Structure formats: C-alpha cells, structure tokens
PDB file of N, CA and C in Angstrom:
ATOM      1  N   UNK J 327       0.848  -1.184   0.000  1.00 55.00           N
ATOM      2  CA  UNK J 327       0.000   0.000   0.000  1.00 55.00           C
ATOM      3  C   UNK J 327       0.888   1.240   0.000  1.00 55.00           C
ATOM      4  N   UNK J 328       0.555   2.204  -0.817  1.00 62.00           N
ATOM      5  CA  UNK J 328       1.344   3.417  -0.946  1.00 62.00           C
ATOM      6  C   UNK J 328       0.974   4.393   0.159  1.00 62.00           C
ATOM      7  N   UNK J 329       1.961   5.038   0.698  1.00 64.00           N
ATOM      8  CA  UNK J 329       1.767   5.982   1.793  1.00 64.00           C
ATOM      9  C   UNK J 329       0.982   7.205   1.344  1.00 64.00           C
ATOM     10  N   UNK J 330       0.137   7.719   2.239  1.00 69.00           N
ATOM     11  CA  UNK J 330      -0.635   8.929   1.946  1.00 69.00           C
ATOM     12  C   UNK J 330       0.280  10.143   1.825  1.00 69.00           C
ATOM     13  N   UNK J 331       1.513  10.025   2.301  1.00 84.00           N
ATOM     14  CA  UNK J 331       2.448  11.150   2.194  1.00 84.00           C
ATOM     15  C   UNK J 331       3.282  11.079   0.915  1.00 84.00           C
ATOM     16  N   UNK J 332       3.106  10.013   0.149  1.00 90.00           N
ATOM     17  CA  UNK J 332       3.833   9.884  -1.113  1.00 90.00           C
ATOM     18  C   UNK J 332       3.361  10.965  -2.078  1.00 90.00           C
ATOM     19  N   UNK J 333       4.239  11.376  -2.990  1.00 92.00           N
ATOM     20  CA  UNK J 333       3.848  12.394  -3.965  1.00 92.00           C
ATOM     21  C   UNK J 333       2.629  11.976  -4.792  1.00 92.00           C
ATOM     22  N   UNK J 334       1.823  12.956  -5.163  1.00 96.00           N
ATOM     23  CA  UNK J 334       0.708  12.732  -6.072  1.00 96.00           C
ATOM     24  C   UNK J 334       1.176  13.097  -7.472  1.00 96.00           C
ATOM     25  N   UNK J 335       0.971  12.177  -8.395  1.00 97.00           N
ATOM     26  CA  UNK J 335       1.453  12.324  -9.754  1.00 97.00           C
ATOM     27  C   UNK J 335       0.273  12.215 -10.707  1.00 97.00           C
ATOM     28  N   UNK J 336       0.316  12.987 -11.773  1.00 98.00           N
ATOM     29  CA  UNK J 336      -0.697  12.921 -12.818  1.00 98.00           C
ATOM     30  C   UNK J 336      -0.197  11.948 -13.876  1.00 98.00           C
ATOM     31  N   UNK J 337      -1.057  11.027 -14.301  1.00 97.00           N
ATOM     32  CA  UNK J 337      -0.685  10.034 -15.303  1.00 97.00           C
ATOM     33  C   UNK J 337      -1.598  10.207 -16.499  1.00 97.00           C
ATOM     34  N   UNK J 338      -0.981  10.404 -17.667  1.00 97.00           N
ATOM     35  CA  UNK J 338      -1.735  10.501 -18.905  1.00 97.00           C
ATOM     36  C   UNK J 338      -1.527   9.196 -19.665  1.00 97.00           C
ATOM     37  N   UNK J 339      -2.633   8.607 -20.129  1.00 95.00           N
ATOM     38  CA  UNK J 339      -2.558   7.334 -20.839  1.00 95.00           C
ATOM     39  C   UNK J 339      -3.218   7.472 -22.210  1.00 95.00           C
ATOM     40  N   UNK J 340      -2.789   6.619 -23.120  1.00 91.00           N
ATOM     41  CA  UNK J 340      -3.373   6.594 -24.457  1.00 91.00           C
ATOM     42  C   UNK J 340      -4.672   5.811 -24.431  1.00 91.00           C
ATOM     43  N   UNK J 341      -5.377   5.824 -25.549  1.00 88.00           N
ATOM     44  CA  UNK J 341      -6.655   5.120 -25.653  1.00 88.00           C
ATOM     45  C   UNK J 341      -6.519   3.639 -25.329  1.00 88.00           C
ATOM     46  N   UNK J 342      -5.396   3.038 -25.708  1.00 86.00           N
ATOM     47  CA  UNK J 342      -5.177   1.612 -25.449  1.00 86.00           C
ATOM     48  C   UNK J 342      -5.250   1.322 -23.948  1.00 86.00           C
ATOM     49  N   UNK J 343      -4.598   2.154 -23.136  1.00 90.00           N
ATOM     50  CA  UNK J 343      -4.584   1.941 -21.688  1.00 90.00           C
ATOM     51  C   UNK J 343      -5.792   2.553 -20.988  1.00 90.00           C
ATOM     52  N   UNK J 344      -6.432   3.531 -21.612  1.00 93.00           N
ATOM     53  CA  UNK J 344      -7.566   4.182 -20.940  1.00 93.00           C
ATOM     54  C   UNK J 344      -8.694   3.187 -20.671  1.00 93.00           C
ATOM     55  N   UNK J 345      -8.787   2.142 -21.493  1.00 93.00           N
ATOM     56  CA  UNK J 345      -9.797   1.101 -21.263  1.00 93.00           C
ATOM     57  C   UNK J 345      -9.605   0.446 -19.902  1.00 93.00           C
ATOM     58  N   UNK J 346      -8.355   0.408 -19.437  1.00 93.00           N
ATOM     59  CA  UNK J 346      -8.042  -0.234 -18.161  1.00 93.00           C
ATOM     60  C   UNK J 346      -8.312   0.664 -16.957  1.00 93.00           C
ATOM     61  N   UNK J 347      -8.482   1.968 -17.205  1.00 96.00           N
ATOM     62  CA  UNK J 347      -8.693   2.914 -16.106  1.00 96.00           C
ATOM     63  C   UNK J 347     -10.047   3.619 -16.254  1.00 96.00           C
ATOM     64  N   UNK J 348     -11.042   2.835 -16.621  1.00 94.00           N
ATOM     65  CA  UNK J 348     -12.400   3.353 -16.683  1.00 94.00           C
ATOM     66  C   UNK J 348     -12.644   4.353 -17.800  1.00 94.00           C
ATOM     67  N   UNK J 349     -11.853   4.290 -18.871  1.00 95.00           N
ATOM     68  CA  UNK J 349     -12.049   5.185 -20.008  1.00 95.00           C
ATOM     69  C   UNK J 349     -11.443   6.567 -19.834  1.00 95.00           C
ATOM     70  N   UNK J 350     -10.772   6.783 -18.718  1.00 96.00           N
ATOM     71  CA  UNK J 350     -10.160   8.090 -18.472  1.00 96.00           C
ATOM     72  C   UNK J 350      -8.862   8.239 -19.271  1.00 96.00           C
ATOM     73  N   UNK J 351      -8.566   9.471 -19.668  1.00 96.00           N
ATOM     74  CA  UNK J 351      -7.303   9.742 -20.361  1.00 96.00           C
ATOM     75  C   UNK J 351      -6.234  10.225 -19.390  1.00 96.00           C
ATOM     76  N   UNK J 352      -6.687  10.615 -18.201  1.00 97.00           N
ATOM     77  CA  UNK J 352      -5.754  11.120 -17.187  1.00 97.00           C
ATOM     78  C   UNK J 352      -6.259  10.706 -15.814  1.00 97.00           C
ATOM     79  N   UNK J 353      -5.334  10.198 -14.998  1.00 97.00           N
ATOM     80  CA  UNK J 353      -5.668   9.802 -13.627  1.00 97.00           C
ATOM     81  C   UNK J 353      -4.592  10.340 -12.695  1.00 97.00           C
ATOM     82  N   UNK J 354      -4.841  10.248 -11.409  1.00 97.00           N
ATOM     83  CA  UNK J 354      -3.828  10.593 -10.409  1.00 97.00           C
ATOM     84  C   UNK J 354      -3.517   9.351  -9.599  1.00 97.00           C
ATOM     85  N   UNK J 355      -2.263   9.257  -9.176  1.00 97.00           N
ATOM     86  CA  UNK J 355      -1.845   8.157  -8.320  1.00 97.00           C
ATOM     87  C   UNK J 355      -0.745   8.665  -7.409  1.00 97.00           C
ATOM     88  N   UNK J 356      -0.446   7.877  -6.389  1.00 97.00           N
ATOM     89  CA  UNK J 356       0.600   8.251  -5.433  1.00 97.00           C
ATOM     90  C   UNK J 356       1.745   7.268  -5.507  1.00 97.00           C
ATOM     91  N   UNK J 357       2.944   7.780  -5.269  1.00 97.00           N
ATOM     92  CA  UNK J 357       4.107   6.918  -5.205  1.00 97.00           C
ATOM     93  C   UNK J 357       5.384   7.732  -5.240  1.00 97.00           C
ATOM     94  N   UNK J 358       6.399   7.239  -4.547  1.00 97.00           N
ATOM     95  CA  UNK J 358       7.696   7.915  -4.520  1.00 97.00           C
ATOM     96  C   UNK J 358       8.531   7.566  -5.751  1.00 97.00           C
ATOM     97  N   UNK J 359       8.149   6.462  -6.435  1.00 97.00           N
ATOM     98  CA  UNK J 359       8.848   6.032  -7.646  1.00 97.00           C
ATOM     99  C   UNK J 359       7.804   5.641  -8.695  1.00 97.00           C
ATOM    100  N   UNK J 360       8.260   5.487  -9.931  1.00 97.00           N
ATOM    101  CA  UNK J 360       7.365   5.039 -10.999  1.00 97.00           C
ATOM    102  C   UNK J 360       6.752   3.688 -10.634  1.00 97.00           C
ATOM    103  N   UNK J 361       7.553   2.774 -10.108  1.00 96.00           N
ATOM    104  CA  UNK J 361       7.049   1.449  -9.731  1.00 96.00           C
ATOM    105  C   UNK J 361       5.942   1.563  -8.681  1.00 96.00           C
ATOM    106  N   UNK J 362       6.094   2.436  -7.694  1.00 97.00           N
ATOM    107  CA  UNK J 362       5.070   2.608  -6.669  1.00 97.00           C
ATOM    108  C   UNK J 362       3.789   3.189  -7.265  1.00 97.00           C
ATOM    109  N   UNK J 363       3.921   4.091  -8.220  1.00 97.00           N
ATOM    110  CA  UNK J 363       2.746   4.658  -8.889  1.00 97.00           C
ATOM    111  C   UNK J 363       1.996   3.562  -9.646  1.00 97.00           C
ATOM    112  N   UNK J 364       2.732   2.705 -10.347  1.00 96.00           N
ATOM    113  CA  UNK J 364       2.094   1.604 -11.070  1.00 96.00           C
ATOM    114  C   UNK J 364       1.367   0.688 -10.080  1.00 96.00           C
ATOM    115  N   UNK J 365       1.984   0.413  -8.935  1.00 97.00           N
ATOM    116  CA  UNK J 365       1.326  -0.397  -7.907  1.00 97.00           C
ATOM    117  C   UNK J 365       0.057   0.276  -7.396  1.00 97.00           C
ATOM    118  N   UNK J 366       0.103   1.594  -7.226  1.00 97.00           N
ATOM    119  CA  UNK J 366      -1.065   2.339  -6.749  1.00 97.00           C
ATOM    120  C   UNK J 366      -2.183   2.285  -7.793  1.00 97.00           C
ATOM    121  N   UNK J 367      -1.839   2.417  -9.064  1.00 97.00           N
ATOM    122  CA  UNK J 367      -2.840   2.313 -10.126  1.00 97.00           C
ATOM    123  C   UNK J 367      -3.428   0.903 -10.136  1.00 97.00           C
ATOM    124  N   UNK J 368      -2.569  -0.093 -10.000  1.00 96.00           N
ATOM    125  CA  UNK J 368      -3.018  -1.496  -9.992  1.00 96.00           C
ATOM    126  C   UNK J 368      -4.028  -1.752  -8.880  1.00 96.00           C
ATOM    127  N   UNK J 369      -3.847  -1.109  -7.722  1.00 97.00           N
ATOM    128  CA  UNK J 369      -4.765  -1.297  -6.597  1.00 97.00           C
ATOM    129  C   UNK J 369      -6.178  -0.823  -6.948  1.00 97.00           C
ATOM    130  N   UNK J 370      -6.277   0.213  -7.762  1.00 96.00           N
ATOM    131  CA  UNK J 370      -7.581   0.745  -8.165  1.00 96.00           C
ATOM    132  C   UNK J 370      -8.093   0.131  -9.461  1.00 96.00           C
ATOM    133  N   UNK J 371      -7.151  -0.253 -10.325  1.00 97.00           N
ATOM    134  CA  UNK J 371      -7.505  -0.764 -11.650  1.00 97.00           C
ATOM    135  C   UNK J 371      -6.739  -2.063 -11.928  1.00 97.00           C
ATOM    136  N   UNK J 372      -7.205  -3.171 -11.347  1.00 96.00           N
ATOM    137  CA  UNK J 372      -6.511  -4.454 -11.539  1.00 96.00           C
ATOM    138  C   UNK J 372      -6.324  -4.778 -13.030  1.00 96.00           C
ATOM    139  N   UNK J 373      -5.133  -5.240 -13.350  1.00 94.00           N
ATOM    140  CA  UNK J 373      -4.799  -5.575 -14.723  1.00 94.00           C
ATOM    141  C   UNK J 373      -3.890  -4.555 -15.378  1.00 94.00           C
ATOM    142  N   UNK J 374      -3.807  -3.355 -14.789  1.00 95.00           N
ATOM    143  CA  UNK J 374      -2.977  -2.299 -15.364  1.00 95.00           C
ATOM    144  C   UNK J 374      -1.501  -2.696 -15.345  1.00 95.00           C
ATOM    145  N   UNK J 375      -1.048  -3.214 -14.224  1.00 94.00           N
ATOM    146  CA  UNK J 375       0.375  -3.552 -14.069  1.00 94.00           C
ATOM    147  C   UNK J 375       0.818  -4.608 -15.082  1.00 94.00           C
ATOM    148  N   UNK J 376      -0.061  -5.550 -15.392  1.00 93.00           N
ATOM    149  CA  UNK J 376       0.277  -6.606 -16.345  1.00 93.00           C
ATOM    150  C   UNK J 376       0.567  -6.036 -17.730  1.00 93.00           C
ATOM    151  N   UNK J 377      -0.010  -4.878 -18.038  1.00 90.00           N
ATOM    152  CA  UNK J 377       0.259  -4.233 -19.327  1.00 90.00           C
ATOM    153  C   UNK J 377       1.601  -3.507 -19.332  1.00 90.00           C
ATOM    154  N   UNK J 378       2.130  -3.256 -18.142  1.00 91.00           N
ATOM    155  CA  UNK J 378       3.367  -2.487 -18.002  1.00 91.00           C
ATOM    156  C   UNK J 378       4.609  -3.359 -17.870  1.00 91.00           C
ATOM    157  N   UNK J 379       4.464  -4.506 -17.201  1.00 91.00           N
ATOM    158  CA  UNK J 379       5.613  -5.345 -16.866  1.00 91.00           C
ATOM    159  C   UNK J 379       5.537  -6.700 -17.548  1.00 91.00           C
ATOM    160  N   UNK J 380       6.704  -7.236 -17.901  1.00 89.00           N
ATOM    161  CA  UNK J 380       6.784  -8.582 -18.445  1.00 89.00           C
ATOM    162  C   UNK J 380       6.879  -9.600 -17.333  1.00 89.00           C
ATOM    163  N   UNK J 381       6.928 -10.866 -17.703  1.00 89.00           N
ATOM    164  CA  UNK J 381       7.036 -11.943 -16.727  1.00 89.00           C
ATOM    165  C   UNK J 381       8.337 -11.872 -15.943  1.00 89.00           C
ATOM    166  N   UNK J 382       9.338 -11.192 -16.509  1.00 91.00           N
ATOM    167  CA  UNK J 382      10.638 -11.056 -15.838  1.00 91.00           C
ATOM    168  C   UNK J 382      10.633  -9.955 -14.783  1.00 91.00           C
ATOM    169  N   UNK J 383       9.489  -9.255 -14.630  1.00 87.00           N
ATOM    170  CA  UNK J 383       9.393  -8.186 -13.642  1.00 87.00           C
ATOM    171  C   UNK J 383       9.943  -6.852 -14.109  1.00 87.00           C
ATOM    172  N   UNK J 384      10.380  -6.784 -15.354  1.00 88.00           N
ATOM    173  CA  UNK J 384      10.912  -5.537 -15.923  1.00 88.00           C
ATOM    174  C   UNK J 384       9.829  -4.856 -16.758  1.00 88.00           C
ATOM    175  N   UNK J 385       9.960  -3.525 -16.905  1.00 89.00           N
ATOM    176  CA  UNK J 385       9.037  -2.808 -17.772  1.00 89.00           C
ATOM    177  C   UNK J 385       9.096  -3.404 -19.175  1.00 89.00           C
ATOM    178  N   UNK J 386       7.940  -3.559 -19.790  1.00 89.00           N
ATOM    179  CA  UNK J 386       7.891  -4.047 -21.165  1.00 89.00           C
ATOM    180  C   UNK J 386       8.691  -3.087 -22.049  1.00 89.00           C
ATOM    181  N   UNK J 387       9.450  -3.614 -22.984  1.00 87.00           N
ATOM    182  CA  UNK J 387      10.265  -2.729 -23.821  1.00 87.00           C
ATOM    183  C   UNK J 387       9.419  -1.935 -24.797  1.00 87.00           C
ATOM    184  N   UNK J 388       8.185  -2.401 -25.053  1.00 89.00           N
ATOM    185  CA  UNK J 388       7.318  -1.656 -25.972  1.00 89.00           C
ATOM    186  C   UNK J 388       6.443  -0.626 -25.261  1.00 89.00           C
ATOM    187  N   UNK J 389       6.630  -0.454 -23.966  1.00 91.00           N
ATOM    188  CA  UNK J 389       5.911   0.580 -23.213  1.00 91.00           C
ATOM    189  C   UNK J 389       6.894   1.699 -22.910  1.00 91.00           C
ATOM    190  N   UNK J 390       6.572   2.885 -23.400  1.00 94.00           N
ATOM    191  CA  UNK J 390       7.416   4.047 -23.158  1.00 94.00           C
ATOM    192  C   UNK J 390       6.799   4.888 -22.049  1.00 94.00           C
ATOM    193  N   UNK J 391       7.620   5.225 -21.052  1.00 96.00           N
ATOM    194  CA  UNK J 391       7.151   6.019 -19.933  1.00 96.00           C
ATOM    195  C   UNK J 391       8.015   7.275 -19.856  1.00 96.00           C
ATOM    196  N   UNK J 392       7.342   8.414 -19.842  1.00 97.00           N
ATOM    197  CA  UNK J 392       8.042   9.693 -19.790  1.00 97.00           C
ATOM    198  C   UNK J 392       7.649  10.428 -18.519  1.00 97.00           C
ATOM    199  N   UNK J 393       8.650  10.932 -17.816  1.00 98.00           N
ATOM    200  CA  UNK J 393       8.441  11.754 -16.631  1.00 98.00           C
ATOM    201  C   UNK J 393       8.758  13.181 -17.028  1.00 98.00           C
ATOM    202  N   UNK J 394       7.734  14.018 -17.043  1.00 98.00           N
ATOM    203  CA  UNK J 394       7.917  15.417 -17.442  1.00 98.00           C
ATOM    204  C   UNK J 394       8.680  15.506 -18.771  1.00 98.00           C
ATOM    205  N   UNK J 395       8.253  14.672 -19.730  1.00 96.00           N
ATOM    206  CA  UNK J 395       8.806  14.625 -21.098  1.00 96.00           C
ATOM    207  C   UNK J 395      10.187  13.998 -21.208  1.00 96.00           C
ATOM    208  N   UNK J 396      10.700  13.377 -20.140  1.00 97.00           N
ATOM    209  CA  UNK J 396      12.000  12.693 -20.189  1.00 97.00           C
ATOM    210  C   UNK J 396      11.773  11.187 -20.087  1.00 97.00           C
ATOM    211  N   UNK J 397      12.396  10.411 -20.967  1.00 96.00           N
ATOM    212  CA  UNK J 397      12.257   8.962 -20.982  1.00 96.00           C
ATOM    213  C   UNK J 397      12.880   8.371 -19.712  1.00 96.00           C
ATOM    214  N   UNK J 398      12.089   7.644 -18.929  1.00 96.00           N
ATOM    215  CA  UNK J 398      12.610   7.106 -17.660  1.00 96.00           C
ATOM    216  C   UNK J 398      13.687   6.050 -17.869  1.00 96.00           C
ATOM    217  N   UNK J 399      13.782   5.479 -19.072  1.00 93.00           N
ATOM    218  CA  UNK J 399      14.844   4.490 -19.338  1.00 93.00           C
ATOM    219  C   UNK J 399      16.229   5.109 -19.139  1.00 93.00           C
ATOM    220  N   UNK J 400      16.321   6.415 -19.337  1.00 95.00           N
ATOM    221  CA  UNK J 400      17.606   7.110 -19.208  1.00 95.00           C
ATOM    222  C   UNK J 400      17.733   7.807 -17.857  1.00 95.00           C
ATOM    223  N   UNK J 401      16.769   7.580 -16.996  1.00 96.00           N
ATOM    224  CA  UNK J 401      16.787   8.196 -15.667  1.00 96.00           C
ATOM    225  C   UNK J 401      17.082   7.112 -14.633  1.00 96.00           C
ATOM    226  N   UNK J 402      16.077   6.400 -14.222  1.00 94.00           N
ATOM    227  CA  UNK J 402      16.262   5.336 -13.250  1.00 94.00           C
ATOM    228  C   UNK J 402      15.293   4.197 -13.475  1.00 94.00           C
ATOM    229  N   UNK J 403      14.703   4.155 -14.679  1.00 94.00           N
ATOM    230  CA  UNK J 403      13.717   3.124 -14.971  1.00 94.00           C
ATOM    231  C   UNK J 403      12.544   3.200 -14.011  1.00 94.00           C
ATOM    232  N   UNK J 404      12.032   2.049 -13.616  1.00 94.00           N
ATOM    233  CA  UNK J 404      10.879   2.000 -12.706  1.00 94.00           C
ATOM    234  C   UNK J 404      11.218   2.564 -11.329  1.00 94.00           C
ATOM    235  N   UNK J 405      12.509   2.671 -11.014  1.00 96.00           N
ATOM    236  CA  UNK J 405      12.930   3.228  -9.730  1.00 96.00           C
ATOM    237  C   UNK J 405      13.093   4.738  -9.735  1.00 96.00           C
ATOM    238  N   UNK J 406      12.756   5.379 -10.846  1.00 97.00           N
ATOM    239  CA  UNK J 406      12.878   6.841 -10.952  1.00 97.00           C
ATOM    240  C   UNK J 406      12.042   7.518  -9.876  1.00 97.00           C
ATOM    241  N   UNK J 407      12.677   8.421  -9.131  1.00 97.00           N
ATOM    242  CA  UNK J 407      12.001   9.148  -8.046  1.00 97.00           C
ATOM    243  C   UNK J 407      11.033  10.185  -8.613  1.00 97.00           C
ATOM    244  N   UNK J 408       9.925  10.368  -7.895  1.00 97.00           N
ATOM    245  CA  UNK J 408       8.887  11.309  -8.313  1.00 97.00           C
ATOM    246  C   UNK J 408       8.659  12.374  -7.254  1.00 97.00           C
ATOM    247  N   UNK J 409       8.139  13.502  -7.701  1.00 97.00           N
ATOM    248  CA  UNK J 409       7.789  14.611  -6.809  1.00 97.00           C
ATOM    249  C   UNK J 409       6.341  14.995  -7.044  1.00 97.00           C
ATOM    250  N   UNK J 410       5.735  15.646  -6.043  1.00 96.00           N
ATOM    251  CA  UNK J 410       4.370  16.138  -6.198  1.00 96.00           C
ATOM    252  C   UNK J 410       4.249  16.954  -7.476  1.00 96.00           C
ATOM    253  N   UNK J 411       3.182  16.699  -8.225  1.00 95.00           N
ATOM    254  CA  UNK J 411       2.914  17.481  -9.424  1.00 95.00           C
ATOM    255  C   UNK J 411       3.590  16.972 -10.682  1.00 95.00           C
ATOM    256  N   UNK J 412       4.428  15.939 -10.567  1.00 98.00           N
ATOM    257  CA  UNK J 412       5.054  15.380 -11.760  1.00 98.00           C
ATOM    258  C   UNK J 412       3.972  14.817 -12.679  1.00 98.00           C
ATOM    259  N   UNK J 413       4.315  14.721 -13.971  1.00 98.00           N
ATOM    260  CA  UNK J 413       3.417  14.154 -14.958  1.00 98.00           C
ATOM    261  C   UNK J 413       4.095  12.973 -15.625  1.00 98.00           C
ATOM    262  N   UNK J 414       3.407  11.835 -15.599  1.00 97.00           N
ATOM    263  CA  UNK J 414       3.888  10.639 -16.303  1.00 97.00           C
ATOM    264  C   UNK J 414       3.012  10.431 -17.535  1.00 97.00           C
ATOM    265  N   UNK J 415       3.666  10.226 -18.669  1.00 97.00           N
ATOM    266  CA  UNK J 415       2.974   9.839 -19.887  1.00 97.00           C
ATOM    267  C   UNK J 415       3.334   8.391 -20.143  1.00 97.00           C
ATOM    268  N   UNK J 416       2.334   7.545 -20.300  1.00 95.00           N
ATOM    269  CA  UNK J 416       2.556   6.126 -20.558  1.00 95.00           C
ATOM    270  C   UNK J 416       2.042   5.833 -21.958  1.00 95.00           C
ATOM    271  N   UNK J 417       2.987   5.457 -22.828  1.00 92.00           N
ATOM    272  CA  UNK J 417       2.667   5.290 -24.234  1.00 92.00           C
ATOM    273  C   UNK J 417       3.108   3.926 -24.753  1.00 92.00           C
ATOM    274  N   UNK J 418       2.187   2.983 -24.874  1.00 85.00           N
ATOM    275  CA  UNK J 418       2.559   1.716 -25.494  1.00 85.00           C
ATOM    276  C   UNK J 418       2.906   1.974 -26.946  1.00 85.00           C
ATOM    277  N   UNK J 419       3.981   1.371 -27.418  1.00 79.00           N
ATOM    278  CA  UNK J 419       4.371   1.524 -28.814  1.00 79.00           C
ATOM    279  C   UNK J 419       3.308   0.886 -29.700  1.00 79.00           C
ATOM    280  N   UNK J 420       3.066   1.502 -30.828  1.00 68.00           N
ATOM    281  CA  UNK J 420       2.081   0.980 -31.767  1.00 68.00           C
ATOM    282  C   UNK J 420       2.805   0.296 -32.914  1.00 68.00           C
ATOM    283  N   UNK J 421       2.327  -0.862 -33.271  1.00 61.00           N
ATOM    284  CA  UNK J 421       2.890  -1.553 -34.433  1.00 61.00           C
ATOM    285  C   UNK J 421       2.136  -1.055 -35.664  1.00 61.00           C
ATOM    286  N   UNK J 422       2.852  -0.924 -36.724  1.00 56.00           N
ATOM    287  CA  UNK J 422       2.197  -0.446 -37.933  1.00 56.00           C
ATOM    288  C   UNK J 422       2.795  -1.096 -39.151  1.00 56.00           C
ATOM    289  N   UNK J 423       2.203  -0.816 -40.237  1.00 52.00           N
ATOM    290  CA  UNK J 423       2.749  -1.406 -41.439  1.00 52.00           C
ATOM    291  C   UNK J 423       1.931  -1.041 -42.639  1.00 52.00           C
TER     292      UNK J 423
END
C-alpha cells in the first residue's frame, strides 16, 4: 500500500490503456517512484500492471514512460524518483505497417 504522504502524480494514458482505467485519459496516483505509482494504479484498476511489466518483472520494452517529457529508461527506470505534481505519460508503442 502506498503511503498517503507519497507524492501525487498525474498520469496521462493513451486510448489503449484508458480502457483499463475506466475510459479516463488522465488519472492521479501516489508513489515515490514510478514502480510505486504503477502499484497504486493497480490497486484501483486491476490488470494495469500486467500491461506495463513482463514476466521477468521488468518494464515491457514496448511501453514508453516519460516523466515530465524525459524517458525514464535514461533516468532510473521503474525506480525513478517522483515529486508532487510530476506528470507521467505512458505510451505503449504501436505496431504499424
């Protein structure tokens, strides 16, 4: 369970993921790290975490997560620290052809 004192973060999701969060395009969650935020979302919207992580426990490589427009892969991955008011954009890569 995420602490009530953890930062509140705004999460913007694409249409693909919005189905998992009640059709919303933007939600709020709490967590000191990206991983904690995903856990907090999972508590309210079961099944969300499975779209983010592979069986190996790592973020799916086709899911791009940006913290304030910076790719978390180059920051600290799922362990990237968050602050109140941060914005996470979660963008599953789209296959095309």
